Amino acid sequence: MNVPDGDAARLWSDVEALGCIGAGADGGVTRLAWTPALREASAWLARRCESLGLATTLDAAGNVVAVWGEGEAPRVTVGSHIDTVRCGGRFDGALGVLCGLEAIALLREDGHLPRRPIALVAWMDEEGSRFATPTFGSRAFAGHDLAELSDRLDADGVALPDAMAAWERPFDALADAAGLERTTAYLELHVEQGRILERADLDAGVVTAICGLLGLRVRFHGRADHAGATPMDDRRDALLAAARAIVAVEAWASAGPPELRATVGTVEARPGSFNVIPGEAAISIDVRVASDADLARAEAELRALAAAVAAAGGVEHEVAVVHALAPVPMDATMTDLLERTAAAAGAATTRLPSGAGHDAMHLAPHVPTGMLFVPSRDGISHNPREHTDPAACQLGARVLADALRELSAA
Ligand SMILES: [Zn+2]
């Protein structure tokens, strides 16, 4: 990796240093929740924060919390996560934390004196790769009751409370991590994990909402008949109906608003025999939407689509909602602030929704929350080939610094 000169050098050396912790021979980075690799990374981060004079603690949920400034006033908080997926990259999550750190360093160099404290947080276990417990730290911080997670086991049969005990963090004390009442605003920078910014040659994106998620399962019931003895005009082929539904779902989403996504990720057919017309078929439909209205409309329109396909194919059908998660809008004041500070820093931006979930979605319902995306090369993430250019990283840190300056002066 080429090390940039000048302004971006400090942030980039942090990206490189943190990226070495948990790095494998394959070039991937693996820092799973409550492992020695993540602990080493947390300790590294704590040392970096303390070198800037921040009072740094590891809270009851394993979040690294570093505070600049005195007093009990609610804090302006900036952060992201430093855990990774298995064989992940150096930027997803880590860059948001390191840009927050760089932002604080820039403000100190500028002689800024925060009137309210600024807290930098690295949330525990955003990815959830070890115990299927994503956004664990931010959920604990938001005061969610996580008691139902006590029986989670990792792939080796280690229970979550035992893994936490290795960090001297008792599972029963998780409620101590609740911190919303000490928080007045939250900002998170993250890599885009898509190609929208890169394709438009933009420096950054201001997130409007974290998309809602609708999961449907559609089953078609036809008739299993002999593949040779049944004429083509006398069939009730459930898999054929499912295939037509897949094509129709793609056309439906393509004709919708630009942030709409719909994906058929699974297909089942029964009896699953070479010479039998499929009598039963089922597909999953994963839908991402940016507003509550779009969520309701998507379900209604996909139900109608499935009914039309089934009727045309002479088969019965049923639609089940597997899961439905409402979109989480970002705060308009924070969105405007990020857009304004980005423009002042000379960054070309757009507004866009986040198709992926982030820790910010657990703070946004309670405190004014904003998110800034920086470009991901080729849109790659959760992969050792993740990359964001040093200049884009530094510009992101500058925008965070200017936004933190305003928020901490109030
Ligand atoms: Zn992430």
Short mmCIF file of C-alpha atoms and ligand atoms in Angstrom, two decimals:
data_model
loop_
_atom_site.label_atom_id
_atom_site.label_comp_id
_atom_site.label_asym_id
_atom_site.label_seq_id
_atom_site.Cartn_x
_atom_site.Cartn_y
_atom_site.Cartn_z
CA MET A 1 0.00 0.00 0.00
CA ASN A 2 1.45 3.40 -0.95
CA VAL A 3 1.69 5.74 2.01
CA PRO A 4 0.50 9.25 1.20
CA ASP A 5 2.46 12.34 2.13
CA GLY A 6 1.17 15.29 4.09
CA ASP A 7 -2.30 15.61 5.53
CA ALA A 8 -3.46 12.05 5.06
CA ALA A 9 -0.34 10.36 6.48
CA ARG A 10 -1.42 10.10 10.14
CA LEU A 11 -4.84 8.64 9.38
CA TRP A 12 -3.38 6.28 6.81
CA SER A 13 -0.73 4.99 9.21
CA ASP A 14 -3.56 4.30 11.69
CA VAL A 15 -5.46 2.36 8.99
CA GLU A 16 -2.32 0.32 8.33
CA ALA A 17 -1.49 -0.27 12.02
CA LEU A 18 -5.01 -1.37 12.97
CA GLY A 19 -5.21 -3.47 9.79
CA CYS A 20 -2.23 -5.51 10.98
CA ILE A 21 -4.14 -6.70 14.07
CA GLY A 22 -5.92 -9.93 13.23
CA ALA A 23 -4.40 -10.03 9.75
CA GLY A 24 -4.03 -13.49 8.21
CA ALA A 25 -1.59 -14.85 5.68
CA ASP A 26 -4.35 -14.55 3.05
CA GLY A 27 -4.43 -10.76 3.48
CA GLY A 28 -7.77 -10.84 5.27
CA VAL A 29 -8.47 -9.34 8.68
CA THR A 30 -10.40 -11.36 11.26
CA ARG A 31 -11.39 -9.69 14.53
CA LEU A 32 -14.46 -11.44 15.86
CA ALA A 33 -16.36 -10.41 18.98
CA TRP A 34 -14.72 -11.14 22.34
CA THR A 35 -11.59 -12.70 20.78
CA PRO A 36 -7.96 -11.91 21.62
CA ALA A 37 -7.58 -10.22 18.20
CA LEU A 38 -10.39 -7.78 18.92
CA ARG A 39 -9.08 -7.21 22.41
CA GLU A 40 -5.67 -6.37 21.00
CA ALA A 41 -7.31 -3.95 18.55
CA SER A 42 -9.34 -2.36 21.37
CA ALA A 43 -6.19 -1.93 23.45
CA TRP A 44 -4.38 -0.41 20.46
CA LEU A 45 -7.23 2.03 19.95
CA ALA A 46 -7.29 2.90 23.66
CA ARG A 47 -3.58 3.73 23.53
CA ARG A 48 -4.07 5.93 20.47
CA CYS A 49 -6.95 7.75 22.20
CA GLU A 50 -4.98 8.19 25.41
CA SER A 51 -2.07 9.62 23.43
CA LEU A 52 -4.47 12.42 22.40
CA GLY A 53 -5.42 12.96 26.02
CA LEU A 54 -8.83 11.24 25.83
CA ALA A 55 -10.13 9.45 28.92
CA THR A 56 -10.68 5.91 27.61
CA THR A 57 -12.69 3.01 29.04
CA LEU A 58 -14.02 -0.35 27.93
CA ASP A 59 -17.69 -0.33 28.92
CA ALA A 60 -19.85 -3.22 30.15
CA ALA A 61 -20.71 -4.28 26.57
CA GLY A 62 -17.09 -4.18 25.37
CA ASN A 63 -17.45 -0.81 23.60
CA VAL A 64 -14.31 1.32 23.62
CA VAL A 65 -15.40 4.79 24.79
CA ALA A 66 -12.90 7.67 24.65
CA VAL A 67 -13.95 11.12 25.86
CA TRP A 68 -12.44 14.53 25.07
CA GLY A 69 -13.60 17.27 27.38
CA GLU A 70 -14.78 17.67 30.93
CA GLY A 71 -18.12 17.75 32.65
CA GLU A 72 -21.39 15.89 32.76
CA ALA A 73 -23.04 17.56 29.76
CA PRO A 74 -24.39 15.07 27.21
CA ARG A 75 -21.71 14.14 24.71
CA VAL A 76 -21.48 14.51 21.00
CA THR A 77 -20.61 10.98 19.98
CA VAL A 78 -18.82 9.76 16.87
CA GLY A 79 -17.96 6.17 16.11
CA SER A 80 -18.28 2.90 14.26
CA HIS A 81 -16.88 -0.58 14.87
CA ILE A 82 -13.51 -2.34 14.77
CA ASP A 83 -14.73 -5.93 14.72
CA THR A 84 -14.78 -7.61 11.30
CA VAL A 85 -16.31 -10.55 9.50
CA ARG A 86 -14.08 -13.61 8.98
CA CYS A 87 -11.39 -12.68 6.47
CA GLY A 88 -12.70 -9.14 6.09
CA GLY A 89 -10.94 -5.96 5.09
CA ARG A 90 -9.27 -3.02 6.81
CA PHE A 91 -11.95 -0.38 6.15
CA ASP A 92 -15.44 -1.64 7.06
CA GLY A 93 -16.05 -0.15 10.48
CA ALA A 94 -12.41 0.56 11.29
CA LEU A 95 -12.31 3.57 8.98
CA GLY A 96 -15.24 5.19 10.78
CA VAL A 97 -13.50 4.88 14.13
CA LEU A 98 -10.15 6.06 12.79
CA CYS A 99 -11.72 9.03 10.95
CA GLY A 100 -13.40 9.97 14.24
CA LEU A 101 -10.01 9.81 15.93
CA GLU A 102 -8.43 11.86 13.16
CA ALA A 103 -11.27 14.40 13.41
CA ILE A 104 -10.53 14.88 17.11
CA ALA A 105 -6.81 15.24 16.34
CA LEU A 106 -7.60 17.89 13.69
CA LEU A 107 -9.84 19.82 16.11
CA ARG A 108 -7.12 19.79 18.75
CA GLU A 109 -4.61 21.10 16.21
CA ASP A 110 -7.11 23.81 15.25
CA GLY A 111 -7.21 24.88 18.92
CA HIS A 112 -10.88 23.96 19.27
CA LEU A 113 -12.15 23.79 22.86
CA PRO A 114 -15.34 21.69 23.02
CA ARG A 115 -18.05 23.24 25.21
CA ARG A 116 -19.60 19.82 25.52
CA PRO A 117 -17.56 16.61 25.55
CA ILE A 118 -16.89 14.66 22.37
CA ALA A 119 -16.92 10.85 22.72
CA LEU A 120 -15.33 8.45 20.25
CA VAL A 121 -16.86 4.96 20.41
CA ALA A 122 -15.85 1.66 18.81
CA TRP A 123 -18.97 -0.49 19.11
CA MET A 124 -18.58 -4.14 20.10
CA ASP A 125 -19.60 -6.79 17.57
CA GLU A 126 -21.33 -4.83 14.82
CA GLU A 127 -20.89 -7.73 12.43
CA GLY A 128 -22.27 -10.46 14.68
CA SER A 129 -20.08 -13.00 12.88
CA ARG A 130 -19.26 -15.13 15.91
CA PHE A 131 -22.52 -15.42 17.88
CA ALA A 132 -25.09 -14.12 15.34
CA THR A 133 -25.41 -11.05 17.57
CA PRO A 134 -24.99 -8.10 15.17
CA THR A 135 -24.82 -4.54 16.53
CA PHE A 136 -24.43 -5.99 20.02
CA GLY A 137 -22.60 -3.01 21.55
CA SER A 138 -24.84 -0.30 20.11
CA ARG A 139 -27.95 -2.23 21.15
CA ALA A 140 -26.65 -2.45 24.71
CA PHE A 141 -25.80 1.27 24.61
CA ALA A 142 -29.36 2.02 23.42
CA GLY A 143 -30.69 0.13 26.44
CA HIS A 144 -32.07 -2.91 24.64
CA ASP A 145 -32.68 -5.97 26.78
CA LEU A 146 -30.22 -8.55 25.41
CA ALA A 147 -30.96 -11.29 27.97
CA GLU A 148 -32.29 -13.63 25.28
CA LEU A 149 -28.77 -13.81 23.79
CA SER A 150 -27.35 -15.58 26.86
CA ASP A 151 -27.58 -19.04 25.29
CA ARG A 152 -25.82 -18.10 22.03
CA LEU A 153 -22.92 -20.40 21.14
CA ASP A 154 -20.10 -19.84 18.67
CA ALA A 155 -18.99 -22.46 16.14
CA ASP A 156 -16.77 -24.11 18.80
CA GLY A 157 -19.57 -24.34 21.35
CA VAL A 158 -18.35 -21.43 23.49
CA ALA A 159 -21.25 -19.61 25.15
CA LEU A 160 -21.47 -15.83 24.79
CA PRO A 161 -21.39 -15.19 28.57
CA ASP A 162 -18.19 -17.28 28.82
CA ALA A 163 -16.59 -15.37 25.95
CA MET A 164 -17.50 -12.11 27.71
CA ALA A 165 -16.11 -13.40 31.00
CA ALA A 166 -12.72 -13.77 29.31
CA TRP A 167 -12.84 -9.96 28.94
CA GLU A 168 -13.98 -9.53 32.57
CA ARG A 169 -17.36 -8.30 31.28
CA PRO A 170 -20.19 -10.18 33.08
CA PHE A 171 -23.19 -10.86 30.84
CA ASP A 172 -25.49 -9.97 33.74
CA ALA A 173 -24.01 -6.45 33.93
CA LEU A 174 -24.80 -5.54 30.31
CA ALA A 175 -27.37 -2.94 31.36
CA ASP A 176 -24.49 -0.82 32.69
CA ALA A 177 -23.56 -0.05 29.07
CA ALA A 178 -26.76 1.97 28.52
CA GLY A 179 -25.64 5.47 27.57
CA LEU A 180 -28.29 7.35 25.60
CA GLU A 181 -28.91 9.87 28.38
CA ARG A 182 -25.24 10.89 28.11
CA THR A 183 -25.54 11.42 24.35
CA THR A 184 -26.79 14.51 22.53
CA ALA A 185 -25.96 13.58 18.92
CA TYR A 186 -24.34 10.74 16.99
CA LEU A 187 -22.28 10.75 13.79
CA GLU A 188 -20.93 7.71 11.98
CA LEU A 189 -18.68 7.54 8.94
CA HIS A 190 -18.66 4.26 7.05
CA VAL A 191 -17.47 2.91 3.73
CA GLU A 192 -20.33 2.80 1.24
CA GLN A 193 -20.04 -0.95 0.47
CA GLY A 194 -21.53 -0.21 -2.95
CA ARG A 195 -20.60 1.53 -6.19
CA ILE A 196 -22.96 4.51 -6.29
CA LEU A 197 -20.38 7.11 -5.17
CA GLU A 198 -17.60 5.68 -7.29
CA ARG A 199 -19.74 5.50 -10.45
CA ALA A 200 -20.79 9.13 -9.99
CA ASP A 201 -17.20 10.19 -9.14
CA LEU A 202 -18.33 11.66 -5.80
CA ASP A 203 -16.22 12.21 -2.68
CA ALA A 204 -18.86 11.30 -0.10
CA GLY A 205 -22.51 10.45 0.44
CA VAL A 206 -24.87 11.78 3.08
CA VAL A 207 -27.15 8.97 4.27
CA THR A 208 -30.86 9.77 4.32
CA ALA A 209 -32.06 6.55 5.96
CA ILE A 210 -31.03 3.02 6.76
CA CYS A 211 -33.24 0.94 4.54
CA GLY A 212 -36.08 -1.14 5.84
CA LEU A 213 -36.12 -4.83 5.11
CA LEU A 214 -39.06 -6.97 3.98
CA GLY A 215 -38.64 -10.73 3.66
CA LEU A 216 -41.37 -12.70 1.89
CA ARG A 217 -41.73 -16.37 1.10
CA VAL A 218 -44.06 -17.24 -1.75
CA ARG A 219 -45.25 -20.82 -2.23
CA PHE A 220 -46.90 -22.08 -5.40
CA HIS A 221 -49.03 -25.24 -5.32
CA GLY A 222 -49.59 -26.91 -8.67
CA ARG A 223 -49.86 -30.59 -9.58
CA ALA A 224 -47.06 -33.12 -9.83
CA ASP A 225 -47.66 -35.01 -13.08
CA HIS A 226 -45.71 -37.27 -15.40
CA ALA A 227 -43.23 -35.30 -17.52
CA GLY A 228 -43.91 -37.43 -20.57
CA ALA A 229 -47.61 -38.20 -20.34
CA THR A 230 -48.87 -34.66 -19.60
CA PRO A 231 -49.34 -32.35 -22.63
CA MET A 232 -47.95 -28.85 -22.44
CA ASP A 233 -51.42 -27.28 -22.33
CA ASP A 234 -52.56 -29.46 -19.44
CA ARG A 235 -50.01 -28.66 -16.75
CA ARG A 236 -50.06 -26.91 -13.40
CA ASP A 237 -46.31 -26.40 -13.04
CA ALA A 238 -45.49 -24.73 -9.72
CA LEU A 239 -41.82 -24.15 -10.60
CA LEU A 240 -42.78 -22.46 -13.85
CA ALA A 241 -44.97 -20.06 -11.85
CA ALA A 242 -42.06 -19.43 -9.48
CA ALA A 243 -39.76 -18.74 -12.43
CA ARG A 244 -42.23 -16.25 -13.86
CA ALA A 245 -42.49 -14.62 -10.44
CA ILE A 246 -38.70 -14.25 -10.27
CA VAL A 247 -38.65 -12.46 -13.60
CA ALA A 248 -41.62 -10.31 -12.60
CA VAL A 249 -40.00 -9.33 -9.27
CA GLU A 250 -36.90 -8.12 -11.09
CA ALA A 251 -39.00 -6.07 -13.52
CA TRP A 252 -41.07 -4.67 -10.66
CA ALA A 253 -38.02 -3.51 -8.69
CA SER A 254 -36.29 -2.10 -11.77
CA ALA A 255 -39.34 0.06 -12.50
CA GLY A 256 -39.51 1.35 -8.91
CA PRO A 257 -37.66 4.17 -7.14
CA PRO A 258 -33.85 4.02 -7.50
CA GLU A 259 -33.28 2.97 -3.88
CA LEU A 260 -35.65 -0.02 -4.18
CA ARG A 261 -33.94 -3.43 -4.24
CA ALA A 262 -35.54 -6.85 -4.59
CA THR A 263 -33.72 -10.15 -4.71
CA VAL A 264 -34.91 -13.72 -5.04
CA GLY A 265 -32.19 -15.64 -3.25
CA THR A 266 -33.65 -19.11 -2.82
CA VAL A 267 -35.73 -21.50 -4.93
CA GLU A 268 -37.15 -24.84 -3.80
CA ALA A 269 -39.01 -27.29 -6.02
CA ARG A 270 -40.73 -30.55 -5.14
CA PRO A 271 -40.65 -33.38 -5.67
CA GLY A 272 -37.38 -32.41 -7.35
CA SER A 273 -37.29 -35.23 -9.85
CA PHE A 274 -36.02 -35.24 -13.42
CA ASN A 275 -39.22 -36.64 -14.89
CA VAL A 276 -41.91 -35.08 -12.69
CA ILE A 277 -43.60 -31.73 -13.25
CA PRO A 278 -42.94 -29.76 -10.02
CA GLY A 279 -46.09 -29.72 -7.93
CA GLU A 280 -44.70 -27.40 -5.24
CA ALA A 281 -42.29 -24.48 -5.48
CA ALA A 282 -41.23 -21.72 -3.13
CA ILE A 283 -39.09 -18.59 -3.50
CA SER A 284 -37.77 -16.03 -1.03
CA ILE A 285 -37.96 -12.32 -1.83
CA ASP A 286 -35.64 -9.88 -0.03
CA VAL A 287 -36.80 -6.27 -0.43
CA ARG A 288 -35.01 -3.09 0.73
CA VAL A 289 -36.94 0.18 0.92
CA ALA A 290 -36.15 3.68 2.17
CA SER A 291 -39.48 4.68 3.74
CA ASP A 292 -42.41 3.25 5.68
CA ALA A 293 -44.73 4.06 2.79
CA ASP A 294 -42.48 2.14 0.39
CA LEU A 295 -42.47 -0.83 2.79
CA ALA A 296 -46.27 -1.05 2.82
CA ARG A 297 -46.48 -0.50 -0.92
CA ALA A 298 -43.88 -3.18 -1.62
CA GLU A 299 -45.77 -5.81 0.32
CA ALA A 300 -49.09 -4.96 -1.35
CA GLU A 301 -47.61 -4.89 -4.85
CA LEU A 302 -45.66 -8.13 -4.42
CA ARG A 303 -48.77 -9.90 -3.10
CA ALA A 304 -50.64 -8.73 -6.21
CA LEU A 305 -47.74 -9.82 -8.42
CA ALA A 306 -47.71 -13.31 -6.89
CA ALA A 307 -51.48 -13.62 -7.25
CA ALA A 308 -51.34 -12.59 -10.92
CA VAL A 309 -48.55 -15.05 -11.72
CA ALA A 310 -50.36 -17.87 -9.92
CA ALA A 311 -53.65 -17.16 -11.71
CA ALA A 312 -51.95 -17.07 -15.11
CA GLY A 313 -50.28 -20.40 -14.41
CA GLY A 314 -53.36 -22.10 -13.01
CA VAL A 315 -51.72 -22.76 -9.63
CA GLU A 316 -52.60 -21.90 -6.04
CA HIS A 317 -50.28 -19.74 -3.96
CA GLU A 318 -49.64 -18.26 -0.53
CA VAL A 319 -47.44 -15.39 0.66
CA ALA A 320 -45.84 -15.28 4.13
CA VAL A 321 -44.01 -12.33 5.68
CA VAL A 322 -40.80 -13.80 7.14
CA HIS A 323 -39.57 -10.51 8.57
CA ALA A 324 -40.30 -6.79 8.26
CA LEU A 325 -37.98 -4.13 9.65
CA ALA A 326 -39.00 -0.50 9.32
CA PRO A 327 -36.55 1.92 7.68
CA VAL A 328 -34.65 4.18 10.08
CA PRO A 329 -34.50 7.78 8.85
CA MET A 330 -31.49 9.91 9.71
CA ASP A 331 -32.08 13.26 11.43
CA ALA A 332 -32.69 16.11 8.97
CA THR A 333 -30.56 18.55 10.98
CA MET A 334 -27.62 16.12 10.97
CA THR A 335 -28.07 15.39 7.28
CA ASP A 336 -28.03 19.13 6.50
CA LEU A 337 -24.99 19.63 8.76
CA LEU A 338 -22.99 16.89 7.04
CA GLU A 339 -23.99 18.13 3.60
CA ARG A 340 -22.99 21.69 4.49
CA THR A 341 -19.66 20.78 6.11
CA ALA A 342 -18.86 18.48 3.19
CA ALA A 343 -19.54 21.27 0.69
CA ALA A 344 -17.38 23.66 2.73
CA ALA A 345 -14.56 21.10 2.63
CA GLY A 346 -14.87 20.97 -1.15
CA ALA A 347 -16.42 17.51 -1.27
CA ALA A 348 -18.86 16.58 -4.03
CA THR A 349 -21.69 14.64 -2.38
CA THR A 350 -25.08 13.11 -2.96
CA ARG A 351 -27.81 11.93 -0.64
CA LEU A 352 -28.43 8.20 -0.60
CA PRO A 353 -30.02 5.56 1.62
CA SER A 354 -27.93 2.80 3.20
CA GLY A 355 -28.91 -0.65 2.00
CA ALA A 356 -26.90 -2.24 4.82
CA GLY A 357 -27.58 -2.01 8.56
CA HIS A 358 -25.25 -0.02 10.85
CA ASP A 359 -24.87 0.76 14.56
CA ALA A 360 -26.39 4.18 13.80
CA MET A 361 -29.82 2.58 13.39
CA HIS A 362 -30.02 1.91 17.14
CA LEU A 363 -29.14 5.49 18.10
CA ALA A 364 -31.20 7.26 15.43
CA PRO A 365 -34.60 6.63 17.09
CA HIS A 366 -33.36 8.36 20.26
CA VAL A 367 -30.76 11.03 19.44
CA PRO A 368 -30.15 13.16 16.32
CA THR A 369 -28.04 10.89 14.13
CA GLY A 370 -26.22 11.37 10.84
CA MET A 371 -24.11 9.10 8.64
CA LEU A 372 -21.48 9.90 6.04
CA PHE A 373 -20.37 7.38 3.41
CA VAL A 374 -16.99 7.47 1.68
CA PRO A 375 -16.41 5.53 -1.55
CA SER A 376 -15.51 1.85 -1.61
CA ARG A 377 -13.29 0.89 -4.55
CA ASP A 378 -15.34 -1.36 -6.86
CA GLY A 379 -17.98 -1.44 -4.11
CA ILE A 380 -16.09 -4.28 -2.43
CA SER A 381 -16.63 -4.94 1.28
CA HIS A 382 -16.40 -7.86 3.73
CA ASN A 383 -13.38 -8.81 1.67
CA PRO A 384 -9.60 -8.34 1.99
CA ARG A 385 -9.70 -6.25 -1.20
CA GLU A 386 -11.68 -3.47 0.48
CA HIS A 387 -10.08 -0.12 -0.30
CA THR A 388 -10.81 3.59 0.05
CA ASP A 389 -8.33 6.14 -1.27
CA PRO A 390 -6.29 8.02 1.37
CA ALA A 391 -7.54 11.38 0.12
CA ALA A 392 -11.17 10.27 0.45
CA CYS A 393 -10.48 9.00 3.98
CA GLN A 394 -8.88 12.30 4.97
CA LEU A 395 -11.71 14.32 3.44
CA GLY A 396 -14.19 12.23 5.44
CA ALA A 397 -12.26 12.96 8.64
CA ARG A 398 -12.23 16.68 7.80
CA VAL A 399 -16.01 16.70 7.31
CA LEU A 400 -16.49 14.87 10.62
CA ALA A 401 -14.20 17.36 12.35
CA ASP A 402 -16.13 20.36 11.07
CA ALA A 403 -19.46 18.79 12.03
CA LEU A 404 -18.14 17.88 15.51
CA ARG A 405 -16.83 21.42 15.91
CA GLU A 406 -20.32 22.82 15.43
CA LEU A 407 -22.09 20.22 17.54
CA SER A 408 -19.66 20.50 20.46
CA ALA A 409 -19.77 24.31 20.47
CA ALA A 410 -23.51 24.42 21.18
ZN ZN B 1 -19.52 -1.97 9.11
#
